[in-house]
Structure formats: C-alpha cells, structure tokens
PDB file of C-alpha atoms in Angstrom:
ATOM      1  CA  MET A  17     -12.973   9.199 -29.623  1.00  0.00           C
ATOM      2  CA  GLY A  18     -10.806  10.707 -31.351  1.00  0.00           C
ATOM      3  CA  GLU A  19      -7.838   8.442 -30.613  1.00  0.00           C
ATOM      4  CA  ARG A  20      -6.065   6.160 -32.790  1.00  0.00           C
ATOM      5  CA  PHE A  21      -6.187   2.253 -31.257  1.00  0.00           C
ATOM      6  CA  ASP A  22      -4.018  -0.236 -32.135  1.00  0.00           C
ATOM      7  CA  PHE A  23      -6.132  -2.346 -30.354  1.00  0.00           C
ATOM      8  CA  LEU A  24      -9.959  -1.445 -29.774  1.00  0.00           C
ATOM      9  CA  MET A  25     -13.117  -3.567 -27.941  1.00  0.00           C
ATOM     10  CA  ARG A  26     -16.322  -3.292 -27.087  1.00  0.00           C
ATOM     11  CA  PRO A  27     -18.664  -4.994 -25.066  1.00  0.00           C
ATOM     12  CA  ARG A  28     -21.116  -7.718 -26.536  1.00  0.00           C
ATOM     13  CA  ARG A  29     -24.160  -5.821 -28.651  1.00  0.00           C
ATOM     14  CA  SER A  30     -26.343  -8.597 -27.408  1.00  0.00           C
ATOM     15  CA  LEU A  31     -26.344  -7.080 -24.085  1.00  0.00           C
ATOM     16  CA  LEU A  32     -28.183  -3.732 -25.449  1.00  0.00           C
ATOM     17  CA  ARG A  33     -30.744  -5.673 -27.325  1.00  0.00           C
ATOM     18  CA  THR A  34     -31.397  -7.431 -23.915  1.00  0.00           C
ATOM     19  CA  ALA A  35     -31.865  -4.386 -22.182  1.00  0.00           C
ATOM     20  CA  TRP A  36     -33.884  -2.998 -24.862  1.00  0.00           C
ATOM     21  CA  ILE A  37     -36.116  -5.867 -25.185  1.00  0.00           C
ATOM     22  CA  ALA A  38     -36.732  -6.156 -20.992  1.00  0.00           C
ATOM     23  CA  LEU A  39     -37.477  -2.241 -20.902  1.00  0.00           C
ATOM     24  CA  LEU A  40     -40.200  -2.309 -23.933  1.00  0.00           C
ATOM     25  CA  VAL A  41     -41.941  -6.202 -23.085  1.00  0.00           C
ATOM     26  CA  GLY A  42     -41.340  -4.842 -18.975  1.00  0.00           C
ATOM     27  CA  SER A  43     -42.951  -0.748 -19.935  1.00  0.00           C
ATOM     28  CA  VAL A  44     -45.163  -0.931 -22.586  1.00  0.00           C
ATOM     29  CA  PRO A  45     -48.196  -3.257 -20.592  1.00  0.00           C
ATOM     30  CA  VAL A  46     -47.507  -1.142 -17.963  1.00  0.00           C
ATOM     31  CA  PHE A  47     -47.736   2.381 -18.736  1.00  0.00           C
ATOM     32  CA  ALA A  48     -50.853   1.021 -21.464  1.00  0.00           C
ATOM     33  CA  VAL A  49     -52.525   0.101 -18.196  1.00  0.00           C
ATOM     34  CA  LEU A  50     -51.791   3.460 -16.641  1.00  0.00           C
ATOM     35  CA  TYR A  51     -52.574   5.214 -19.933  1.00  0.00           C
ATOM     36  CA  TRP A  52     -55.906   3.694 -20.059  1.00  0.00           C
ATOM     37  CA  GLN A  53     -56.851   4.391 -16.528  1.00  0.00           C
ATOM     38  CA  ALA A  54     -55.724   8.077 -16.567  1.00  0.00           C
ATOM     39  CA  THR A  55     -58.588   8.560 -19.288  1.00  0.00           C
ATOM     40  CA  GLN A  56     -60.860   6.067 -17.755  1.00  0.00           C
ATOM     41  CA  ALA A  57     -60.904   7.272 -13.852  1.00  0.00           C
ATOM     42  CA  HIS A  58     -59.615  10.868 -14.857  1.00  0.00           C
ATOM     43  CA  GLY A  59     -56.665  10.766 -13.301  1.00  0.00           C
ATOM     44  CA  SER A  60     -53.861  12.807 -14.463  1.00  0.00           C
ATOM     45  CA  LEU A  61     -52.988  11.774 -18.037  1.00  0.00           C
ATOM     46  CA  LEU A  62     -50.035  14.858 -18.461  1.00  0.00           C
ATOM     47  CA  THR A  63     -48.288  12.949 -15.081  1.00  0.00           C
ATOM     48  CA  VAL A  64     -48.269   9.476 -16.511  1.00  0.00           C
ATOM     49  CA  VAL A  65     -46.973  10.729 -19.853  1.00  0.00           C
ATOM     50  CA  GLN A  66     -43.872  12.638 -18.204  1.00  0.00           C
ATOM     51  CA  VAL A  67     -42.793  10.159 -15.981  1.00  0.00           C
ATOM     52  CA  HIS A  68     -42.866   7.915 -19.518  1.00  0.00           C
ATOM     53  CA  LEU A  69     -41.005  10.060 -20.943  1.00  0.00           C
ATOM     54  CA  VAL A  70     -38.177  10.182 -17.950  1.00  0.00           C
ATOM     55  CA  VAL A  71     -38.808   6.290 -17.896  1.00  0.00           C
ATOM     56  CA  MET A  72     -37.094   6.373 -21.667  1.00  0.00           C
ATOM     57  CA  LEU A  73     -34.939   9.083 -21.649  1.00  0.00           C
ATOM     58  CA  ALA A  74     -33.049   6.922 -18.529  1.00  0.00           C
ATOM     59  CA  GLY A  75     -33.050   4.208 -20.967  1.00  0.00           C
ATOM     60  CA  LEU A  76     -31.103   6.182 -23.614  1.00  0.00           C
ATOM     61  CA  LEU A  77     -29.159   7.664 -21.471  1.00  0.00           C
ATOM     62  CA  THR A  78     -28.130   3.905 -19.921  1.00  0.00           C
ATOM     63  CA  TYR A  79     -28.071   3.018 -24.071  1.00  0.00           C
ATOM     64  CA  TRP A  80     -25.533   6.228 -24.837  1.00  0.00           C
ATOM     65  CA  ARG A  81     -23.191   5.375 -21.388  1.00  0.00           C
ATOM     66  CA  GLN A  82     -22.990   1.760 -22.529  1.00  0.00           C
ATOM     67  CA  LYS A  83     -22.215   2.123 -25.815  1.00  0.00           C
ATOM     68  CA  SER A  84     -18.993   4.486 -25.131  1.00  0.00           C
ATOM     69  CA  VAL A  85     -17.814   1.792 -23.084  1.00  0.00           C
ATOM     70  CA  PHE A  86     -14.391   0.549 -24.227  1.00  0.00           C
ATOM     71  CA  THR A  87     -11.093  -1.063 -23.576  1.00  0.00           C
ATOM     72  CA  GLY A  88      -8.094  -0.601 -25.938  1.00  0.00           C
ATOM     73  CA  ILE A  89      -4.408  -0.065 -26.552  1.00  0.00           C
ATOM     74  CA  THR A  90      -3.405   3.137 -27.671  1.00  0.00           C
ATOM     75  CA  GLY A  91      -0.106   5.174 -26.648  1.00  0.00           C
ATOM     76  CA  GLY A  92       1.602   2.912 -24.852  1.00  0.00           C
ATOM     77  CA  ALA A  93      -1.168   2.337 -22.219  1.00  0.00           C
ATOM     78  CA  LEU A  94      -4.416  -0.124 -21.800  1.00  0.00           C
ATOM     79  CA  VAL A  95      -7.401   2.017 -21.393  1.00  0.00           C
ATOM     80  CA  GLY A  96     -10.798   1.362 -20.721  1.00  0.00           C
ATOM     81  CA  ASN A  97     -13.558   2.391 -18.832  1.00  0.00           C
ATOM     82  CA  GLY A  98     -17.471   0.652 -17.475  1.00  0.00           C
ATOM     83  CA  ILE A  99     -21.028   1.773 -17.824  1.00  0.00           C
ATOM     84  CA  PHE A 100     -20.384   3.200 -14.016  1.00  0.00           C
ATOM     85  CA  SER A 101     -16.645   3.706 -13.454  1.00  0.00           C
ATOM     86  CA  PRO A 102     -14.225   6.175 -14.962  1.00  0.00           C
ATOM     87  CA  ARG A 103     -11.841   6.209 -17.341  1.00  0.00           C
ATOM     88  CA  VAL A 104      -8.791   4.330 -16.788  1.00  0.00           C
ATOM     89  CA  ARG A 105      -5.039   3.978 -18.160  1.00  0.00           C
ATOM     90  CA  VAL A 106      -2.612   1.657 -17.378  1.00  0.00           C
ATOM     91  CA  PRO A 107       1.294   1.734 -18.685  1.00  0.00           C
ATOM     92  CA  LEU A 108       1.744  -1.259 -20.871  1.00  0.00           C
ATOM     93  CA  ASP A 109       5.354  -1.250 -18.833  1.00  0.00           C
ATOM     94  CA  GLU A 110       3.486  -1.367 -15.652  1.00  0.00           C
ATOM     95  CA  ILE A 111       1.532  -4.413 -16.489  1.00  0.00           C
ATOM     96  CA  HIS A 112       3.402  -7.735 -15.691  1.00  0.00           C
ATOM     97  CA  ARG A 113       1.082 -10.392 -16.672  1.00  0.00           C
ATOM     98  CA  VAL A 114      -2.674 -11.286 -17.662  1.00  0.00           C
ATOM     99  CA  GLU A 115      -4.670 -13.805 -16.025  1.00  0.00           C
ATOM    100  CA  PHE A 116      -8.213 -15.445 -16.518  1.00  0.00           C
ATOM    101  CA  VAL A 117      -9.710 -16.065 -13.242  1.00  0.00           C
ATOM    102  CA  HIS A 118     -12.385 -18.251 -12.279  1.00  0.00           C
ATOM    103  CA  VAL A 119     -14.478 -16.710  -9.853  1.00  0.00           C
ATOM    104  CA  GLU A 120     -17.963 -18.496  -7.853  1.00  0.00           C
ATOM    105  CA  SER A 121     -21.124 -17.192  -8.956  1.00  0.00           C
ATOM    106  CA  ARG A 122     -25.029 -17.906  -8.469  1.00  0.00           C
ATOM    107  CA  GLU A 123     -24.801 -20.635 -10.871  1.00  0.00           C
ATOM    108  CA  PRO A 124     -22.229 -22.925  -8.999  1.00  0.00           C
ATOM    109  CA  ASP A 125     -21.630 -24.908 -12.250  1.00  0.00           C
ATOM    110  CA  GLU A 126     -20.797 -21.682 -13.939  1.00  0.00           C
ATOM    111  CA  PRO A 127     -18.613 -19.530 -12.276  1.00  0.00           C
ATOM    112  CA  SER A 128     -17.681 -15.830 -13.690  1.00  0.00           C
ATOM    113  CA  VAL A 129     -14.228 -15.064 -15.445  1.00  0.00           C
ATOM    114  CA  GLN A 130     -12.298 -12.503 -14.670  1.00  0.00           C
ATOM    115  CA  PHE A 131     -10.074 -10.705 -16.849  1.00  0.00           C
ATOM    116  CA  VAL A 132      -6.960  -8.981 -14.651  1.00  0.00           C
ATOM    117  CA  ALA A 133      -3.901  -7.656 -15.769  1.00  0.00           C
ATOM    118  CA  LEU A 134      -1.380  -7.429 -12.724  1.00  0.00           C
ATOM    119  CA  ASP A 135       1.942  -5.534 -12.088  1.00  0.00           C
ATOM    120  CA  ALA A 136       4.930  -6.880 -11.004  1.00  0.00           C
ATOM    121  CA  ASP A 137       3.570  -6.924  -7.343  1.00  0.00           C
ATOM    122  CA  GLY A 138       0.727  -9.053  -8.504  1.00  0.00           C
ATOM    123  CA  ARG A 139      -1.511  -6.022  -8.331  1.00  0.00           C
ATOM    124  CA  CYS A 140      -4.557  -5.561 -10.100  1.00  0.00           C
ATOM    125  CA  ARG A 141      -4.127  -2.918 -12.007  1.00  0.00           C
ATOM    126  CA  PHE A 142      -7.385  -3.556 -14.753  1.00  0.00           C
ATOM    127  CA  ARG A 143     -10.221  -5.827 -14.566  1.00  0.00           C
ATOM    128  CA  MET A 144     -12.796  -6.636 -16.777  1.00  0.00           C
ATOM    129  CA  ARG A 145     -15.869  -9.049 -16.350  1.00  0.00           C
ATOM    130  CA  ALA A 146     -16.009 -11.817 -19.594  1.00  0.00           C
ATOM    131  CA  HIS A 147     -19.635 -11.835 -19.527  1.00  0.00           C
ATOM    132  CA  TYR A 148     -19.745  -8.785 -20.873  1.00  0.00           C
ATOM    133  CA  TRP A 149     -17.035  -9.317 -23.725  1.00  0.00           C
ATOM    134  CA  HIS A 150     -16.280 -11.486 -26.447  1.00  0.00           C
ATOM    135  CA  MET A 151     -14.126 -13.896 -25.129  1.00  0.00           C
ATOM    136  CA  SER A 152     -12.113 -14.248 -28.531  1.00  0.00           C
ATOM    137  CA  ASP A 153     -12.117 -10.264 -27.744  1.00  0.00           C
ATOM    138  CA  LEU A 154     -10.146 -10.892 -24.625  1.00  0.00           C
ATOM    139  CA  ARG A 155      -7.770 -13.474 -25.746  1.00  0.00           C
ATOM    140  CA  THR A 156      -6.866 -11.460 -28.600  1.00  0.00           C
ATOM    141  CA  LEU A 157      -5.940  -8.697 -25.464  1.00  0.00           C
ATOM    142  CA  ALA A 158      -4.010 -11.160 -23.448  1.00  0.00           C
ATOM    143  CA  ASP A 159      -2.283 -12.272 -26.316  1.00  0.00           C
ATOM    144  CA  ARG A 160      -0.951  -8.904 -27.217  1.00  0.00           C
ATOM    145  CA  LEU A 161      -0.256  -8.079 -23.633  1.00  0.00           C
ATOM    146  CA  GLY A 162       1.711 -10.804 -23.355  1.00  0.00           C
ATOM    147  CA  SER A 163       2.105 -13.806 -20.059  1.00  0.00           C
ATOM    148  CA  ALA A 164      -1.859 -14.480 -19.979  1.00  0.00           C
ATOM    149  CA  GLY A 165      -2.999 -17.730 -18.188  1.00  0.00           C
ATOM    150  CA  ASP A 166      -5.584 -19.138 -16.191  1.00  0.00           C
ATOM    151  CA  ARG A 167      -6.721 -20.173 -13.019  1.00  0.00           C
ATOM    152  CA  ARG A 168      -9.070 -22.788 -13.006  1.00  0.00           C
ATOM    153  CA  GLU A 169     -10.036 -24.055  -9.729  1.00  0.00           C
ATOM    154  CA  PRO A 170     -12.752 -21.447  -8.698  1.00  0.00           C
ATOM    155  CA  LEU A 171     -12.275 -18.947  -6.194  1.00  0.00           C
ATOM    156  CA  THR A 172     -14.826 -17.583  -3.768  1.00  0.00           C
ATOM    157  CA  THR A 173     -15.508 -13.693  -4.181  1.00  0.00           C
ATOM    158  CA  GLU A 174     -13.203 -13.231  -0.868  1.00  0.00           C
ATOM    159  CA  GLU A 175     -10.850 -15.006  -2.293  1.00  0.00           C
ATOM    160  CA  PHE A 176     -10.743 -13.285  -5.509  1.00  0.00           C
ATOM    161  CA  PHE A 177     -10.257  -9.891  -3.643  1.00  0.00           C
ATOM    162  CA  ALA A 178      -7.776 -11.526  -1.225  1.00  0.00           C
ATOM    163  CA  ALA A 179      -5.533 -12.803  -4.333  1.00  0.00           C
ATOM    164  CA  TYR A 180      -5.652  -9.775  -6.534  1.00  0.00           C
ATOM    165  CA  PRO A 181      -5.336  -6.673  -4.225  1.00  0.00           C
ATOM    166  CA  GLY A 182      -7.144  -3.771  -5.903  1.00  0.00           C
ATOM    167  CA  SER A 183      -9.304  -5.857  -7.957  1.00  0.00           C
ATOM    168  CA  ALA A 184     -12.912  -4.700  -6.245  1.00  0.00           C
ATOM    169  CA  TYR A 185     -14.817  -2.092  -7.521  1.00  0.00           C
ATOM    170  CA  TRP A 186     -15.495   1.146  -5.704  1.00  0.00           C
ATOM    171  CA  PHE A 187     -19.111  -0.779  -5.053  1.00  0.00           C
ATOM    172  CA  GLU A 188     -17.762  -4.569  -3.854  1.00  0.00           C
ATOM    173  CA  ARG A 189     -15.200  -2.112  -1.534  1.00  0.00           C
ATOM    174  CA  HIS A 190     -18.173  -0.755   0.974  1.00  0.00           C
ATOM    175  CA  PRO A 191     -20.886  -3.044   0.527  1.00  0.00           C
ATOM    176  CA  GLY A 192     -22.337  -1.235   3.851  1.00  0.00           C
ATOM    177  CA  LEU A 193     -22.540   1.640   0.893  1.00  0.00           C
ATOM    178  CA  ARG A 194     -24.088  -1.083  -1.737  1.00  0.00           C
ATOM    179  CA  PHE A 195     -26.727  -1.931   0.576  1.00  0.00           C
ATOM    180  CA  THR A 196     -27.785   1.342   1.660  1.00  0.00           C
ATOM    181  CA  LEU A 197     -28.295   2.725  -2.246  1.00  0.00           C
ATOM    182  CA  ALA A 198     -29.860  -0.371  -2.687  1.00  0.00           C
ATOM    183  CA  ALA A 199     -32.498   0.129  -0.275  1.00  0.00           C
ATOM    184  CA  VAL A 200     -32.754   3.629  -1.204  1.00  0.00           C
ATOM    185  CA  GLY A 201     -33.678   3.049  -4.415  1.00  0.00           C
ATOM    186  CA  VAL A 202     -36.156  -0.097  -3.710  1.00  0.00           C
ATOM    187  CA  LEU A 203     -38.030   2.563  -1.246  1.00  0.00           C
ATOM    188  CA  GLY A 204     -37.790   5.576  -4.434  1.00  0.00           C
ATOM    189  CA  ALA A 205     -38.886   2.802  -6.832  1.00  0.00           C
ATOM    190  CA  VAL A 206     -42.246   1.630  -4.456  1.00  0.00           C
ATOM    191  CA  LEU A 207     -42.586   5.627  -3.225  1.00  0.00           C
ATOM    192  CA  GLY A 208     -43.045   6.291  -7.336  1.00  0.00           C
ATOM    193  CA  VAL A 209     -44.897   3.798  -8.249  1.00  0.00           C
ATOM    194  CA  THR A 210     -47.767   4.580  -5.599  1.00  0.00           C
ATOM    195  CA  ALA A 211     -47.417   7.813  -6.682  1.00  0.00           C
ATOM    196  CA  LEU A 212     -47.716   7.391 -10.214  1.00  0.00           C
ATOM    197  CA  VAL A 213     -50.340   4.376  -9.590  1.00  0.00           C
ATOM    198  CA  ALA A 214     -52.420   7.544  -7.799  1.00  0.00           C
ATOM    199  CA  ALA A 215     -51.877   9.866 -10.357  1.00  0.00           C
ATOM    200  CA  ALA A 216     -53.767   7.519 -12.984  1.00  0.00           C
ATOM    201  CA  GLY A 217     -56.685   7.600 -10.560  1.00  0.00           C
ATOM    202  CA  MET A 218     -55.995   3.871  -9.304  1.00  0.00           C
ATOM    203  CA  PRO A 219     -56.537   2.756  -5.625  1.00  0.00           C
ATOM    204  CA  THR A 220     -53.035   2.173  -3.541  1.00  0.00           C
ATOM    205  CA  PHE A 221     -52.203   0.679  -0.217  1.00  0.00           C
ATOM    206  CA  LEU A 222     -52.071   4.222   1.024  1.00  0.00           C
ATOM    207  CA  GLY A 223     -55.574   4.880   0.838  1.00  0.00           C
TER     208      GLY A 223
END
C-alpha cells in the first residue's frame, strides 16, 4: 500500500483457508465427473476445461481481493476497505466514540458483533463485522480510538440500523436490489450448470 501505518490489522486468515478448502472440495469432484463424462460421451472437453479455468480464476481474484482488505490508522485517519466495498477514510477528530454492538443473527444464542465508530451526532462513520476480524485487534483499535464500550443486549437488524444511522452497507440499504441480484445469480448459475452439463455430453432437464 505504500503508506506508513500507526496501526494495521487484517482479516482472519482462517477465512481464506476455509474458502479455498470449500472451493476445492466442491469443485474437484464435480469437474472430475464432467471431465470423465466429456471423454466418454464425446462431449466438449475444451468447454469443460475453459469453465474450470474461469472458476479457478474467479477464486484467485476473490483471494487477491480478500488479501487486500485491511483496516488501519494512518495520516490522522481511520482507513479501510471491504472485499466488496471501496476504501473509506475517516479523520480521527471526527470519531467521537466506538461501540461493540450485539445484533441478532440466524443463531439466537450467538448474536453477531458489530464494531461501529460514531461521530458526535451518533452517526456511524465506520463499521466492521467482528466475525471477519480478530477480536483482539478490534479491541486494540478501539483502545487507540478511545471511548470504547459494549452494548450487551442484542438488537434486531432493524433496531441496529435505526440506532446507528449510516451503518447499513450499500446492499443492506436496498433489499429489493439484493433480492433481484440474488435471483439473477441463481438463475445464471442454473443456466450455466445446465449448459456445462450439456457440453460434457450428459442429459439435462432441457432434453
């Protein structure tokens, strides 16, 4: 990055290992079958190879992007980015306090923890989901920023966004768009898999 940081933290490495294991475990058996079927049924082996390369390239690009994620203090500002979000820079003198907020999740007994840096008006200027970071690093960052406190009683997602204006990520501010993108992604995946299976010479539900 070429910057000198007073403090720098990275996401947990275990997340990258888990993602790569999931990719390998999920893709290797599937493509092994497709390769075998393409050679046995005179399918398009080249198409299977090309799709496999695209999948691996997407995995490498995601890995590279994840490796670039960071949060730090430099030049009198709190800076950082997410895997799907641009770099954010907040001057330290605009951060009034930091809170660790517990928000209800799909697991009732394990609420998610949100790190929020707030300005004097209580507006969220910087947010991180603790699941992706080492809690010790988050605590150290909070100590450096000052005024760190916990809110132990879990909030619902709606209560969290209402209590901390500006905390919602872009995809959380537009649930309709998120649903549409998810639907398009599922449809694209189904059509893509169908085309790939057909290219390997295997029968599909389309005939």
